[in-house]
PDB file of C-alpha atoms in Angstrom:
ATOM      1  CA  MET A   1     177.318 115.763 162.324  1.00  0.00           C
ATOM      2  CA  GLU A   2     176.938 118.407 159.638  1.00  0.00           C
ATOM      3  CA  LYS A   3     176.286 121.985 160.597  1.00  0.00           C
ATOM      4  CA  GLU A   4     172.847 123.167 159.539  1.00  0.00           C
ATOM      5  CA  THR A   5     173.036 125.944 156.963  1.00  0.00           C
ATOM      6  CA  LYS A   6     170.898 129.055 156.839  1.00  0.00           C
ATOM      7  CA  GLY A   7     169.342 127.730 153.626  1.00  0.00           C
ATOM      8  CA  VAL A   8     168.281 124.485 155.302  1.00  0.00           C
ATOM      9  CA  ARG A   9     166.779 126.450 158.207  1.00  0.00           C
ATOM     10  CA  THR A  10     164.958 128.789 155.822  1.00  0.00           C
ATOM     11  CA  LYS A  11     163.502 125.931 153.778  1.00  0.00           C
ATOM     12  CA  ARG A  12     162.388 124.145 156.956  1.00  0.00           C
ATOM     13  CA  GLN A  13     160.811 127.365 158.272  1.00  0.00           C
ATOM     14  CA  ILE A  14     158.848 127.894 155.056  1.00  0.00           C
ATOM     15  CA  TYR A  15     157.779 124.245 154.988  1.00  0.00           C
ATOM     16  CA  GLN A  16     156.686 124.224 158.638  1.00  0.00           C
ATOM     17  CA  CYS A  17     154.726 127.475 158.293  1.00  0.00           C
ATOM     18  CA  ALA A  18     153.010 126.146 155.173  1.00  0.00           C
ATOM     19  CA  MET A  19     152.099 122.860 156.861  1.00  0.00           C
ATOM     20  CA  ASP A  20     150.735 124.668 159.929  1.00  0.00           C
ATOM     21  CA  LEU A  21     148.645 126.949 157.721  1.00  0.00           C
ATOM     22  CA  PHE A  22     147.406 124.022 155.604  1.00  0.00           C
ATOM     23  CA  ARG A  23     146.281 122.186 158.749  1.00  0.00           C
ATOM     24  CA  GLU A  24     144.649 125.287 160.196  1.00  0.00           C
ATOM     25  CA  LYS A  25     142.887 126.638 157.098  1.00  0.00           C
ATOM     26  CA  GLY A  26     143.026 123.903 154.477  1.00  0.00           C
ATOM     27  CA  TYR A  27     145.400 123.710 151.549  1.00  0.00           C
ATOM     28  CA  ASP A  28     143.189 125.566 149.056  1.00  0.00           C
ATOM     29  CA  GLN A  29     142.623 128.488 151.437  1.00  0.00           C
ATOM     30  CA  VAL A  30     146.348 129.247 151.830  1.00  0.00           C
ATOM     31  CA  SER A  31     148.333 131.327 149.351  1.00  0.00           C
ATOM     32  CA  VAL A  32     152.072 131.540 148.813  1.00  0.00           C
ATOM     33  CA  GLU A  33     151.816 135.161 149.991  1.00  0.00           C
ATOM     34  CA  GLU A  34     150.361 134.016 153.313  1.00  0.00           C
ATOM     35  CA  ILE A  35     153.035 131.327 153.693  1.00  0.00           C
ATOM     36  CA  VAL A  36     155.904 133.780 153.182  1.00  0.00           C
ATOM     37  CA  ARG A  37     154.282 136.390 155.416  1.00  0.00           C
ATOM     38  CA  THR A  38     153.927 133.820 158.203  1.00  0.00           C
ATOM     39  CA  ALA A  39     157.457 132.517 157.625  1.00  0.00           C
ATOM     40  CA  GLY A  40     158.844 136.050 157.684  1.00  0.00           C
ATOM     41  CA  THR A  41     160.563 135.693 154.331  1.00  0.00           C
ATOM     42  CA  ALA A  42     160.318 137.127 150.837  1.00  0.00           C
ATOM     43  CA  LYS A  43     158.272 135.557 148.061  1.00  0.00           C
ATOM     44  CA  GLY A  44     161.424 135.178 145.976  1.00  0.00           C
ATOM     45  CA  THR A  45     162.979 133.162 148.788  1.00  0.00           C
ATOM     46  CA  PHE A  46     160.013 130.788 148.692  1.00  0.00           C
ATOM     47  CA  TYR A  47     160.671 130.146 144.994  1.00  0.00           C
ATOM     48  CA  ILE A  48     164.332 129.360 145.657  1.00  0.00           C
ATOM     49  CA  TYR A  49     163.210 126.283 147.613  1.00  0.00           C
ATOM     50  CA  PHE A  50     159.814 125.434 146.097  1.00  0.00           C
ATOM     51  CA  HIS A  51     158.562 125.877 142.523  1.00  0.00           C
ATOM     52  CA  SER A  52     154.960 126.087 143.711  1.00  0.00           C
ATOM     53  CA  LYS A  53     152.717 125.556 146.686  1.00  0.00           C
ATOM     54  CA  ALA A  54     152.218 121.985 145.447  1.00  0.00           C
ATOM     55  CA  ASP A  55     155.950 121.327 145.964  1.00  0.00           C
ATOM     56  CA  ILE A  56     155.318 121.646 149.701  1.00  0.00           C
ATOM     57  CA  ILE A  57     153.278 118.445 149.356  1.00  0.00           C
ATOM     58  CA  LEU A  58     156.202 116.703 147.656  1.00  0.00           C
ATOM     59  CA  GLU A  59     158.423 117.801 150.541  1.00  0.00           C
ATOM     60  CA  MET A  60     155.867 116.143 152.796  1.00  0.00           C
ATOM     61  CA  LEU A  61     156.772 112.823 151.125  1.00  0.00           C
ATOM     62  CA  ARG A  62     160.376 113.306 152.228  1.00  0.00           C
ATOM     63  CA  GLN A  63     159.107 113.819 155.772  1.00  0.00           C
ATOM     64  CA  TYR A  64     157.254 110.512 155.538  1.00  0.00           C
ATOM     65  CA  ASP A  65     160.452 108.760 154.449  1.00  0.00           C
ATOM     66  CA  ASP A  66     162.450 110.270 157.297  1.00  0.00           C
ATOM     67  CA  TYR A  67     159.754 109.155 159.735  1.00  0.00           C
ATOM     68  CA  TYR A  68     159.801 105.547 158.489  1.00  0.00           C
ATOM     69  CA  ASP A  69     163.580 105.425 158.772  1.00  0.00           C
ATOM     70  CA  HIS A  70     163.305 106.794 162.325  1.00  0.00           C
ATOM     71  CA  VAL A  71     160.701 104.182 163.313  1.00  0.00           C
ATOM     72  CA  MET A  72     162.876 101.354 161.997  1.00  0.00           C
ATOM     73  CA  LEU A  73     165.952 102.709 163.766  1.00  0.00           C
ATOM     74  CA  PHE A  74     164.275 102.194 167.139  1.00  0.00           C
ATOM     75  CA  MET A  75     162.538  98.907 166.343  1.00  0.00           C
ATOM     76  CA  ASP A  76     164.096  95.849 167.974  1.00  0.00           C
ATOM     77  CA  PRO A  77     165.342  93.534 165.184  1.00  0.00           C
ATOM     78  CA  LYS A  78     164.708  90.562 167.491  1.00  0.00           C
ATOM     79  CA  THR A  79     160.972  91.276 167.415  1.00  0.00           C
ATOM     80  CA  PRO A  80     159.230  88.744 165.140  1.00  0.00           C
ATOM     81  CA  VAL A  81     159.061  89.965 161.553  1.00  0.00           C
ATOM     82  CA  ASP A  82     155.247  89.915 161.388  1.00  0.00           C
ATOM     83  CA  ARG A  83     155.069  92.158 164.473  1.00  0.00           C
ATOM     84  CA  ARG A  84     157.604  94.572 162.962  1.00  0.00           C
ATOM     85  CA  MET A  85     155.581  94.595 159.738  1.00  0.00           C
ATOM     86  CA  GLU A  86     152.436  95.419 161.692  1.00  0.00           C
ATOM     87  CA  GLU A  87     154.214  98.166 163.626  1.00  0.00           C
ATOM     88  CA  ILE A  88     155.539  99.934 160.521  1.00  0.00           C
ATOM     89  CA  VAL A  89     152.038  99.892 158.995  1.00  0.00           C
ATOM     90  CA  ARG A  90     150.583 101.241 162.264  1.00  0.00           C
ATOM     91  CA  ALA A  91     153.285 103.922 162.262  1.00  0.00           C
ATOM     92  CA  ALA A  92     152.321 104.921 158.715  1.00  0.00           C
ATOM     93  CA  CYS A  93     148.706 105.274 159.804  1.00  0.00           C
ATOM     94  CA  ARG A  94     149.614 107.235 162.947  1.00  0.00           C
ATOM     95  CA  PHE A  95     151.825 109.634 161.021  1.00  0.00           C
ATOM     96  CA  THR A  96     149.151 110.116 158.371  1.00  0.00           C
ATOM     97  CA  GLN A  97     146.367 110.772 160.867  1.00  0.00           C
ATOM     98  CA  GLU A  98     148.245 112.752 163.499  1.00  0.00           C
ATOM     99  CA  VAL A  99     150.927 114.633 161.581  1.00  0.00           C
ATOM    100  CA  ILE A 100     149.773 114.965 157.983  1.00  0.00           C
ATOM    101  CA  GLY A 101     146.005 114.971 158.423  1.00  0.00           C
ATOM    102  CA  LEU A 102     143.012 114.265 156.234  1.00  0.00           C
ATOM    103  CA  ASP A 103     143.045 117.472 154.185  1.00  0.00           C
ATOM    104  CA  LEU A 104     146.699 117.167 153.191  1.00  0.00           C
ATOM    105  CA  ILE A 105     146.382 113.503 152.230  1.00  0.00           C
ATOM    106  CA  ARG A 106     143.439 114.480 150.024  1.00  0.00           C
ATOM    107  CA  VAL A 107     145.590 117.169 148.446  1.00  0.00           C
ATOM    108  CA  LEU A 108     148.466 114.721 147.975  1.00  0.00           C
ATOM    109  CA  TYR A 109     146.219 112.221 146.201  1.00  0.00           C
ATOM    110  CA  THR A 110     144.573 114.938 144.107  1.00  0.00           C
ATOM    111  CA  LYS A 111     147.949 116.299 143.035  1.00  0.00           C
ATOM    112  CA  GLN A 112     149.147 112.777 142.269  1.00  0.00           C
ATOM    113  CA  LEU A 113     146.088 112.066 140.125  1.00  0.00           C
ATOM    114  CA  GLY A 114     146.487 115.368 138.298  1.00  0.00           C
ATOM    115  CA  ALA A 115     150.199 114.913 137.709  1.00  0.00           C
ATOM    116  CA  GLY A 116     149.903 111.445 136.206  1.00  0.00           C
ATOM    117  CA  LYS A 117     153.366 110.077 135.507  1.00  0.00           C
ATOM    118  CA  ALA A 118     154.992 113.447 136.141  1.00  0.00           C
ATOM    119  CA  HIS A 119     155.275 112.671 139.875  1.00  0.00           C
ATOM    120  CA  LYS A 120     155.702 108.960 140.432  1.00  0.00           C
ATOM    121  CA  ARG A 121     157.107 109.543 143.915  1.00  0.00           C
ATOM    122  CA  LEU A 122     154.018 108.487 145.860  1.00  0.00           C
ATOM    123  CA  LEU A 123     154.349 104.750 145.226  1.00  0.00           C
ATOM    124  CA  ASN A 124     157.912 104.186 144.183  1.00  0.00           C
ATOM    125  CA  GLU A 125     160.552 101.539 144.762  1.00  0.00           C
ATOM    126  CA  ASP A 126     162.976 104.275 145.838  1.00  0.00           C
ATOM    127  CA  ARG A 127     160.790 105.369 148.763  1.00  0.00           C
ATOM    128  CA  ALA A 128     161.727 104.379 152.313  1.00  0.00           C
ATOM    129  CA  LEU A 129     158.526 102.471 153.081  1.00  0.00           C
ATOM    130  CA  PHE A 130     158.903 100.320 149.984  1.00  0.00           C
ATOM    131  CA  GLY A 131     162.450  99.370 150.974  1.00  0.00           C
ATOM    132  CA  ILE A 132     161.499  98.672 154.585  1.00  0.00           C
ATOM    133  CA  LEU A 133     158.513  96.488 153.677  1.00  0.00           C
ATOM    134  CA  ALA A 134     160.474  94.593 151.013  1.00  0.00           C
ATOM    135  CA  GLN A 135     163.252  93.935 153.523  1.00  0.00           C
ATOM    136  CA  LEU A 136     160.762  92.646 156.102  1.00  0.00           C
ATOM    137  CA  ILE A 137     159.034  90.446 153.519  1.00  0.00           C
ATOM    138  CA  ARG A 138     162.373  88.968 152.373  1.00  0.00           C
ATOM    139  CA  GLU A 139     163.260  88.272 155.989  1.00  0.00           C
ATOM    140  CA  GLY A 140     159.855  86.712 156.610  1.00  0.00           C
ATOM    141  CA  GLN A 141     160.175  84.560 153.499  1.00  0.00           C
ATOM    142  CA  ALA A 142     163.605  83.339 154.635  1.00  0.00           C
ATOM    143  CA  GLU A 143     162.158  82.452 158.052  1.00  0.00           C
ATOM    144  CA  GLY A 144     159.130  80.709 156.553  1.00  0.00           C
ATOM    145  CA  VAL A 145     156.699  83.268 157.979  1.00  0.00           C
ATOM    146  CA  TYR A 146     155.667  84.493 154.514  1.00  0.00           C
ATOM    147  CA  ARG A 147     155.224  82.340 151.431  1.00  0.00           C
ATOM    148  CA  PRO A 148     158.039  82.584 148.874  1.00  0.00           C
ATOM    149  CA  GLU A 149     156.069  82.134 145.607  1.00  0.00           C
ATOM    150  CA  TYR A 150     156.248  85.819 144.730  1.00  0.00           C
ATOM    151  CA  SER A 151     159.168  88.200 144.945  1.00  0.00           C
ATOM    152  CA  ALA A 152     159.369  90.481 147.954  1.00  0.00           C
ATOM    153  CA  GLU A 153     159.130  93.444 145.576  1.00  0.00           C
ATOM    154  CA  ASP A 154     155.878  92.180 144.010  1.00  0.00           C
ATOM    155  CA  VAL A 155     154.349  91.497 147.425  1.00  0.00           C
ATOM    156  CA  THR A 156     155.481  94.904 148.661  1.00  0.00           C
ATOM    157  CA  MET A 157     153.849  96.639 145.708  1.00  0.00           C
ATOM    158  CA  LEU A 158     150.580  94.803 146.375  1.00  0.00           C
ATOM    159  CA  LEU A 159     150.756  95.621 150.072  1.00  0.00           C
ATOM    160  CA  LEU A 160     151.382  99.301 149.360  1.00  0.00           C
ATOM    161  CA  ARG A 161     148.507  99.402 146.887  1.00  0.00           C
ATOM    162  CA  GLY A 162     146.261  97.962 149.584  1.00  0.00           C
ATOM    163  CA  ILE A 163     147.433 100.570 152.089  1.00  0.00           C
ATOM    164  CA  ARG A 164     146.854 103.330 149.521  1.00  0.00           C
ATOM    165  CA  ALA A 165     143.358 101.990 148.900  1.00  0.00           C
ATOM    166  CA  VAL A 166     142.555 102.227 152.605  1.00  0.00           C
ATOM    167  CA  PHE A 167     144.028 105.744 152.735  1.00  0.00           C
ATOM    168  CA  PHE A 168     141.817 106.637 149.759  1.00  0.00           C
ATOM    169  CA  GLU A 169     138.734 105.220 151.519  1.00  0.00           C
ATOM    170  CA  TRP A 170     139.701 107.162 154.646  1.00  0.00           C
ATOM    171  CA  CYS A 171     139.827 110.351 152.569  1.00  0.00           C
ATOM    172  CA  SER A 172     136.587 109.564 150.736  1.00  0.00           C
ATOM    173  CA  SER A 173     134.754 108.906 153.992  1.00  0.00           C
ATOM    174  CA  GLY A 174     135.918 112.157 155.555  1.00  0.00           C
ATOM    175  CA  GLY A 175     137.957 110.258 158.111  1.00  0.00           C
ATOM    176  CA  GLU A 176     135.159 107.898 159.145  1.00  0.00           C
ATOM    177  CA  VAL A 177     137.066 104.748 158.130  1.00  0.00           C
ATOM    178  CA  ASP A 178     139.297 103.341 160.891  1.00  0.00           C
ATOM    179  CA  LEU A 179     142.580 103.879 159.095  1.00  0.00           C
ATOM    180  CA  THR A 180     144.786 101.807 161.386  1.00  0.00           C
ATOM    181  CA  GLY A 181     142.257  99.017 161.853  1.00  0.00           C
ATOM    182  CA  GLU A 182     141.632  98.656 158.136  1.00  0.00           C
ATOM    183  CA  CYS A 183     145.319  98.719 157.200  1.00  0.00           C
TER     184      CYS A 183
END
C-alpha cells in the first residue's frame, strides 16, 4: 500500500471542506476564500490542486467512480446479474441523495451544460459506472437474461441516459421525485 503524501492529504482536506460548505450553504454561496479559510490553507495552495471552484465538482465525479468500484468489490458475483444491476443503480441513487445532495447535482448538471464538450466526463465510456454496467449487460446477454440485439455499450449508454433523465427530473422537482424508485 502506498504511503499517503502531504499533497494528497492537502487536496483531500480542501475537497472535503469545500463539499461540507457546499452542502451547508449551497455552492453559489461559498467562495474560494471561505474554502481555504475553513481548510486552514493558503489560496495559492487551493490553486495548486484546483483551477477553480468548479473543479471541486469534477473531483466529485472521481468520488462517484471510487464509490462504484467499492460497491462492486463487495457484491457477490454469484448473485443473479439482474439483481446486481439493480443494486448498482440503487447504489448510484443512494450516493447521489445521501452523499452528494440535490444542490451539488444541480451544480454538476449546470456546469456540464455550460461547458458543452469541454467536460465530457459526466457520461463517458471511461467512467466506472459505464464499465460496470456494460460488463453486467454483457454477462446478462451471455446468460440469456438480456437480449443480444444491441451491443452492451449501446444499451449501457441508453441506460445511463435514462438514469441521467431521472436525476434531472429529481433536480427539477426539488427532490420530490423518488430517485431510487424511478431509476
